[in-house]
């Protein structure tokens, strides 16, 4: 019987794991190597080895209603897209409200996690920690939840850049970037067009002489701002849109999405157009990048071929001279140095975890990894859902399949990811947000039933179907049911609009997100109907023409 749980890391995944343990009557002890909660979202002026690092201006690209935990809405007056300081403040409110801090040992690093000699019988783990004085201590736990994240080990592929040793300027990884202060009047090359690369290129272009953004394969760039000024995820991350994705051909959906993006600015003209389709990978989110390209502050370039002294040569043969700084926004490696190598099963580029959570080869399911995932959506509600499932398994309320069945599921999942996404060593964690949330919610027993809601609570049914898939939906029923979930869903747009109420106006014109979604669906239906008519007409014409076509021998 599992009773004691070691939680490694006090970031958002660690905090919600502590809470889930307490909800199931378990006894969590969280080990945090730094002096504060927050993990990635705790800003420090100097990056510390083996810890996540963010820049001073970082603002999250997921709106507050979509990123909050399921039973603790973010205060209504907080902005929809929050600066990292506000996010950390929210985590403090969450930790204080649910009394989580008393379960955290700060400035305590985990050095090793090993199976005890009697693991085959007990399923227990030995955890070795080290405090700030360097003193080691051994602990015994019934189970372990790893919440150490995947942004602690920067990937700096210098060997892939011929001549880097001859570079006369300064180079560093985006992990070390804090702000543009040292880039005044400089010529800067940013390598990599992920979210960090885009942010750094935009911010540095305000002070640099010129910024060049180098990309190997391009990117689709979306905005956080949608029609009528609404947060884009509140409009499109709905259950109905998700159903459309299951019913319509992905190539058509990509065509439709690309058409909408190119209507804002042509990705070909802006030198951004990638080699892949829109839904083959998670897009870059950046509202300012197109403007910086338009005004010349940022110039998009292909992949770097060679570096010669202070010159950078690109694959198209173009050369930029007198480069002062190169920023490598080249992603992160993932590692669990404190775990035995035989625990983590590899499957392709990814760590072979069953549903991205459980190692599938253990005799006892007493270890789990929470928050080791990437979707077009916030990590907070996904990590919370994972932790709710994990603690139900630890408690014995839920059982996992056999080891063999889990291994097969992992291999199938890996092939499915390779089929649907562009997967590489640096981006092996992609999932679809709604599909994944619903899948894990089904394991917990908290997935909302549209049929049940249709007959028992039609007003709520409409909001669950047409509205954004916020985490509150997974507290409507089942284990961990929250009495405030329905009210939170009905008031989520009020909290979204609250930060805008800074000046009294005679009339505020806006389209409610549900109405906007219905208009969007109407457009989808029209276009889909036209496509079917086109295909029907094309086939009819072909059938009518075939009898009149004469074939001649050559």
Short mmCIF file of C-alpha atoms in Angstrom, two decimals, residues 98-354:
data_model
loop_
_atom_site.label_atom_id
_atom_site.label_comp_id
_atom_site.label_asym_id
_atom_site.label_seq_id
_atom_site.Cartn_x
_atom_site.Cartn_y
_atom_site.Cartn_z
CA UNK A 98 -4.14 24.57 -0.54
CA UNK A 99 -1.42 24.65 2.14
CA UNK A 100 1.27 23.08 -0.04
CA UNK A 101 4.37 24.93 1.18
CA UNK A 102 4.65 22.94 4.40
CA UNK A 103 5.33 19.83 2.32
CA UNK A 104 8.34 21.31 0.45
CA UNK A 105 12.01 21.01 1.45
CA UNK A 106 13.77 23.92 -0.25
CA UNK A 107 17.44 24.04 -1.25
CA UNK A 108 17.47 20.26 -1.28
CA UNK A 109 18.73 18.53 -4.42
CA UNK A 110 17.92 14.94 -5.34
CA UNK A 111 21.15 13.10 -6.13
CA UNK A 112 19.81 9.64 -6.84
CA UNK A 113 16.63 7.59 -6.89
CA UNK A 114 17.14 3.83 -6.74
CA UNK A 115 14.95 0.79 -6.27
CA UNK A 116 15.32 -0.74 -2.83
CA UNK A 117 16.71 -4.30 -2.68
CA UNK A 118 13.22 -5.64 -1.91
CA UNK A 119 11.57 -3.64 -4.73
CA UNK A 120 10.02 -6.74 -6.30
CA UNK A 121 8.07 -7.17 -3.08
CA UNK A 122 7.65 -3.62 -1.73
CA UNK A 123 7.87 -1.37 -4.80
CA UNK A 124 9.77 1.13 -2.64
CA UNK A 125 12.50 3.61 -3.56
CA UNK A 126 15.60 4.99 -1.88
CA UNK A 127 16.02 8.73 -2.49
CA UNK A 128 19.35 10.39 -1.71
CA UNK A 129 19.22 14.16 -1.21
CA UNK A 130 21.80 16.87 -0.56
CA UNK A 131 21.11 20.12 1.30
CA UNK A 132 22.79 23.50 0.75
CA UNK A 133 25.55 22.59 3.24
CA UNK A 134 26.44 19.56 1.13
CA UNK A 135 25.13 17.03 3.63
CA UNK A 136 23.57 13.90 2.15
CA UNK A 137 20.55 12.13 3.54
CA UNK A 138 18.85 8.88 2.57
CA UNK A 139 15.07 8.51 2.54
CA UNK A 140 12.71 5.65 1.87
CA UNK A 141 9.49 6.30 -0.08
CA UNK A 142 6.67 4.10 -1.27
CA UNK A 143 6.50 6.00 -4.57
CA UNK A 144 8.12 8.82 -6.58
CA UNK A 145 6.74 11.55 -8.85
CA UNK A 146 9.35 13.22 -11.08
CA UNK A 147 8.48 16.86 -11.87
CA UNK A 148 11.86 18.17 -12.98
CA UNK A 149 10.73 19.54 -16.36
CA UNK A 150 12.55 19.56 -19.69
CA UNK A 151 14.10 23.04 -19.99
CA UNK A 152 17.16 22.60 -17.79
CA UNK A 153 19.75 21.29 -20.25
CA UNK A 154 20.33 23.63 -23.22
CA UNK A 155 21.16 22.04 -26.56
CA UNK A 156 24.16 23.86 -28.05
CA UNK A 157 25.10 21.98 -31.27
CA UNK A 158 28.37 23.79 -32.02
CA UNK A 159 29.72 20.84 -34.01
CA UNK A 160 26.96 21.44 -36.58
CA UNK A 161 28.28 24.94 -37.31
CA UNK A 162 31.48 24.80 -39.28
CA UNK A 163 33.95 27.50 -38.28
CA UNK A 164 32.32 28.42 -34.97
CA UNK A 165 35.74 28.22 -33.32
CA UNK A 166 36.86 31.11 -35.56
CA UNK A 167 33.97 33.39 -34.60
CA UNK A 168 35.31 36.72 -33.41
CA UNK A 169 32.20 37.82 -31.55
CA UNK A 170 30.18 36.42 -28.66
CA UNK A 171 27.82 33.47 -28.80
CA UNK A 172 25.49 31.89 -26.23
CA UNK A 173 22.35 29.79 -25.87
CA UNK A 174 18.94 31.42 -25.38
CA UNK A 175 18.99 29.79 -21.92
CA UNK A 176 21.53 32.51 -20.97
CA UNK A 177 19.53 35.39 -22.47
CA UNK A 178 18.01 37.80 -19.94
CA UNK A 179 17.43 40.95 -21.98
CA UNK A 180 18.71 43.09 -24.87
CA UNK A 181 20.96 45.35 -22.78
CA UNK A 182 24.21 43.96 -24.23
CA UNK A 183 22.95 44.08 -27.81
CA UNK A 184 22.73 47.87 -28.33
CA UNK A 185 24.04 48.79 -31.77
CA UNK A 186 25.12 45.19 -32.49
CA UNK A 187 24.57 42.97 -35.51
CA UNK A 188 22.86 39.86 -34.13
CA UNK A 189 22.16 36.45 -35.65
CA UNK A 190 19.50 34.38 -33.87
CA UNK A 191 19.58 30.70 -34.86
CA UNK A 192 16.26 28.92 -34.41
CA UNK A 193 12.68 30.08 -34.93
CA UNK A 194 10.88 28.55 -31.98
CA UNK A 195 9.01 30.72 -29.50
CA UNK A 196 12.21 31.77 -27.71
CA UNK A 197 14.02 32.54 -30.97
CA UNK A 198 11.12 34.67 -32.18
CA UNK A 199 10.86 36.54 -28.87
CA UNK A 200 14.59 37.24 -28.69
CA UNK A 201 14.75 38.38 -32.33
CA UNK A 202 11.85 40.79 -31.78
CA UNK A 203 13.12 42.20 -28.49
CA UNK A 204 16.73 42.59 -29.59
CA UNK A 205 15.66 44.31 -32.83
CA UNK A 206 14.51 47.30 -30.76
CA UNK A 207 18.09 48.10 -29.79
CA UNK A 208 20.33 46.18 -32.21
CA UNK A 209 21.68 47.61 -35.44
CA UNK A 210 20.27 44.61 -37.32
CA UNK A 211 18.87 41.19 -36.40
CA UNK A 212 18.99 38.14 -38.66
CA UNK A 213 16.72 35.23 -37.80
CA UNK A 214 18.07 31.96 -39.20
CA UNK A 215 15.74 29.02 -39.66
CA UNK A 216 16.36 25.54 -41.01
CA UNK A 217 12.82 24.78 -42.16
CA UNK A 218 10.70 27.91 -41.53
CA UNK A 219 7.60 28.15 -39.36
CA UNK A 220 3.92 28.95 -39.34
CA UNK A 221 3.48 31.96 -37.07
CA UNK A 222 0.19 32.57 -35.27
CA UNK A 223 -0.98 35.40 -33.04
CA UNK A 224 -2.30 35.38 -29.49
CA UNK A 225 -4.83 37.97 -30.67
CA UNK A 226 -7.81 36.60 -32.56
CA UNK A 227 -10.85 38.20 -34.20
CA UNK A 228 -12.50 40.93 -32.14
CA UNK A 229 -9.44 41.04 -29.89
CA UNK A 230 -10.23 37.75 -28.16
CA UNK A 231 -7.46 35.40 -27.00
CA UNK A 232 -6.96 32.96 -29.86
CA UNK A 233 -7.05 29.85 -27.66
CA UNK A 234 -10.38 30.88 -26.13
CA UNK A 235 -11.87 30.96 -29.63
CA UNK A 236 -10.39 27.93 -31.34
CA UNK A 237 -9.45 25.50 -28.55
CA UNK A 238 -13.01 24.24 -28.24
CA UNK A 239 -14.48 20.78 -28.10
CA UNK A 240 -16.47 21.37 -31.29
CA UNK A 241 -13.37 22.39 -33.24
CA UNK A 242 -11.70 19.27 -31.84
CA UNK A 243 -14.58 17.17 -33.20
CA UNK A 244 -14.10 18.78 -36.61
CA UNK A 245 -10.45 17.75 -36.50
CA UNK A 246 -11.57 14.16 -36.01
CA UNK A 247 -14.05 14.28 -38.89
CA UNK A 248 -12.37 16.36 -41.60
CA UNK A 249 -9.22 15.48 -43.59
CA UNK A 250 -6.11 16.92 -41.97
CA UNK A 251 -4.85 18.18 -45.34
CA UNK A 252 -8.02 20.21 -45.78
CA UNK A 253 -7.76 21.57 -42.25
CA UNK A 254 -4.14 22.55 -42.88
CA UNK A 255 -5.14 24.24 -46.14
CA UNK A 256 -7.90 26.16 -44.40
CA UNK A 257 -5.66 27.22 -41.50
CA UNK A 258 -2.79 28.20 -43.77
CA UNK A 259 -5.20 30.25 -45.89
CA UNK A 260 -6.33 32.19 -42.82
CA UNK A 261 -2.74 32.78 -41.68
CA UNK A 262 -1.63 33.91 -45.13
CA UNK A 263 -4.60 36.28 -45.29
CA UNK A 264 -3.00 38.20 -42.40
CA UNK A 265 0.46 38.15 -43.98
CA UNK A 266 1.82 35.95 -46.72
CA UNK A 267 4.29 33.53 -45.16
CA UNK A 268 6.03 33.09 -48.52
CA UNK A 269 6.51 36.82 -48.98
CA UNK A 270 7.78 37.16 -45.39
CA UNK A 271 10.25 34.29 -45.98
CA UNK A 272 8.63 32.32 -43.15
CA UNK A 273 6.81 29.58 -45.07
CA UNK A 274 7.98 26.20 -43.78
CA UNK A 275 8.42 22.91 -45.59
CA UNK A 276 5.73 21.27 -43.45
CA UNK A 277 1.96 21.71 -43.21
CA UNK A 278 0.37 23.78 -40.45
CA UNK A 279 -0.73 20.95 -38.17
CA UNK A 280 2.45 18.87 -38.53
CA UNK A 281 4.08 20.62 -35.60
CA UNK A 282 3.29 23.20 -32.94
CA UNK A 283 3.43 26.66 -34.56
CA UNK A 284 5.38 29.67 -33.37
CA UNK A 285 3.27 32.15 -31.40
CA UNK A 286 4.40 35.75 -31.94
CA UNK A 287 2.29 38.83 -32.70
CA UNK A 288 5.22 41.19 -33.27
CA UNK A 289 7.52 39.20 -35.55
CA UNK A 290 5.67 40.02 -38.82
CA UNK A 291 5.81 43.73 -37.98
CA UNK A 292 9.54 43.55 -37.28
CA UNK A 293 10.07 41.80 -40.61
CA UNK A 294 7.90 44.41 -42.35
CA UNK A 295 9.87 47.30 -40.85
CA UNK A 296 13.25 45.68 -41.51
CA UNK A 297 14.33 45.19 -37.92
CA UNK A 298 14.40 41.42 -38.43
CA UNK A 299 15.57 39.71 -41.61
CA UNK A 300 14.69 36.03 -42.03
CA UNK A 301 17.55 33.91 -43.37
CA UNK A 302 18.02 30.20 -44.15
CA UNK A 303 20.15 27.81 -42.14
CA UNK A 304 23.74 28.76 -41.34
CA UNK A 305 26.24 26.94 -43.53
CA UNK A 306 29.52 28.28 -42.21
CA UNK A 307 31.08 30.86 -39.91
CA UNK A 308 34.22 32.72 -40.99
CA UNK A 309 35.65 35.06 -38.39
CA UNK A 310 32.97 37.73 -38.01
CA UNK A 311 31.05 36.63 -41.12
CA UNK A 312 28.13 34.20 -41.25
CA UNK A 313 27.48 32.31 -44.49
CA UNK A 314 23.97 30.96 -45.09
CA UNK A 315 22.90 27.98 -47.19
CA UNK A 316 21.63 30.18 -50.02
CA UNK A 317 25.13 31.65 -50.41
CA UNK A 318 24.32 35.01 -48.82
CA UNK A 319 26.80 36.42 -46.32
CA UNK A 320 26.37 38.73 -43.34
CA UNK A 321 29.59 40.48 -42.30
CA UNK A 322 30.60 42.08 -39.03
CA UNK A 323 28.35 39.91 -36.85
CA UNK A 324 28.81 40.74 -33.16
CA UNK A 325 26.58 38.18 -31.44
CA UNK A 326 25.09 34.77 -32.25
CA UNK A 327 22.21 33.51 -30.11
CA UNK A 328 21.51 29.78 -30.33
CA UNK A 329 17.78 29.28 -29.76
CA UNK A 330 18.28 25.60 -30.51
CA UNK A 331 16.13 23.94 -27.89
CA UNK A 332 16.86 21.66 -24.97
CA UNK A 333 18.03 18.15 -24.24
CA UNK A 334 16.08 16.13 -21.72
CA UNK A 335 17.71 14.14 -18.97
CA UNK A 336 17.01 12.52 -15.61
CA UNK A 337 20.53 12.22 -14.16
CA UNK A 338 19.27 11.06 -10.76
CA UNK A 339 17.38 8.04 -12.16
CA UNK A 340 18.85 4.63 -13.05
CA UNK A 341 19.18 4.19 -16.81
CA UNK A 342 17.12 0.99 -16.84
CA UNK A 343 14.04 2.82 -15.54
CA UNK A 344 13.59 5.08 -18.56
CA UNK A 345 12.72 3.09 -21.67
CA UNK A 346 13.56 4.80 -24.99
CA UNK A 347 11.16 4.68 -27.94
CA UNK A 348 12.46 6.51 -30.99
CA UNK A 349 13.31 10.07 -30.01
CA UNK A 350 11.07 10.03 -26.95
CA UNK A 351 11.25 8.63 -23.47
CA UNK A 352 8.99 5.59 -23.64
CA UNK A 353 6.48 6.48 -20.95
CA UNK A 354 3.01 4.96 -20.98
#
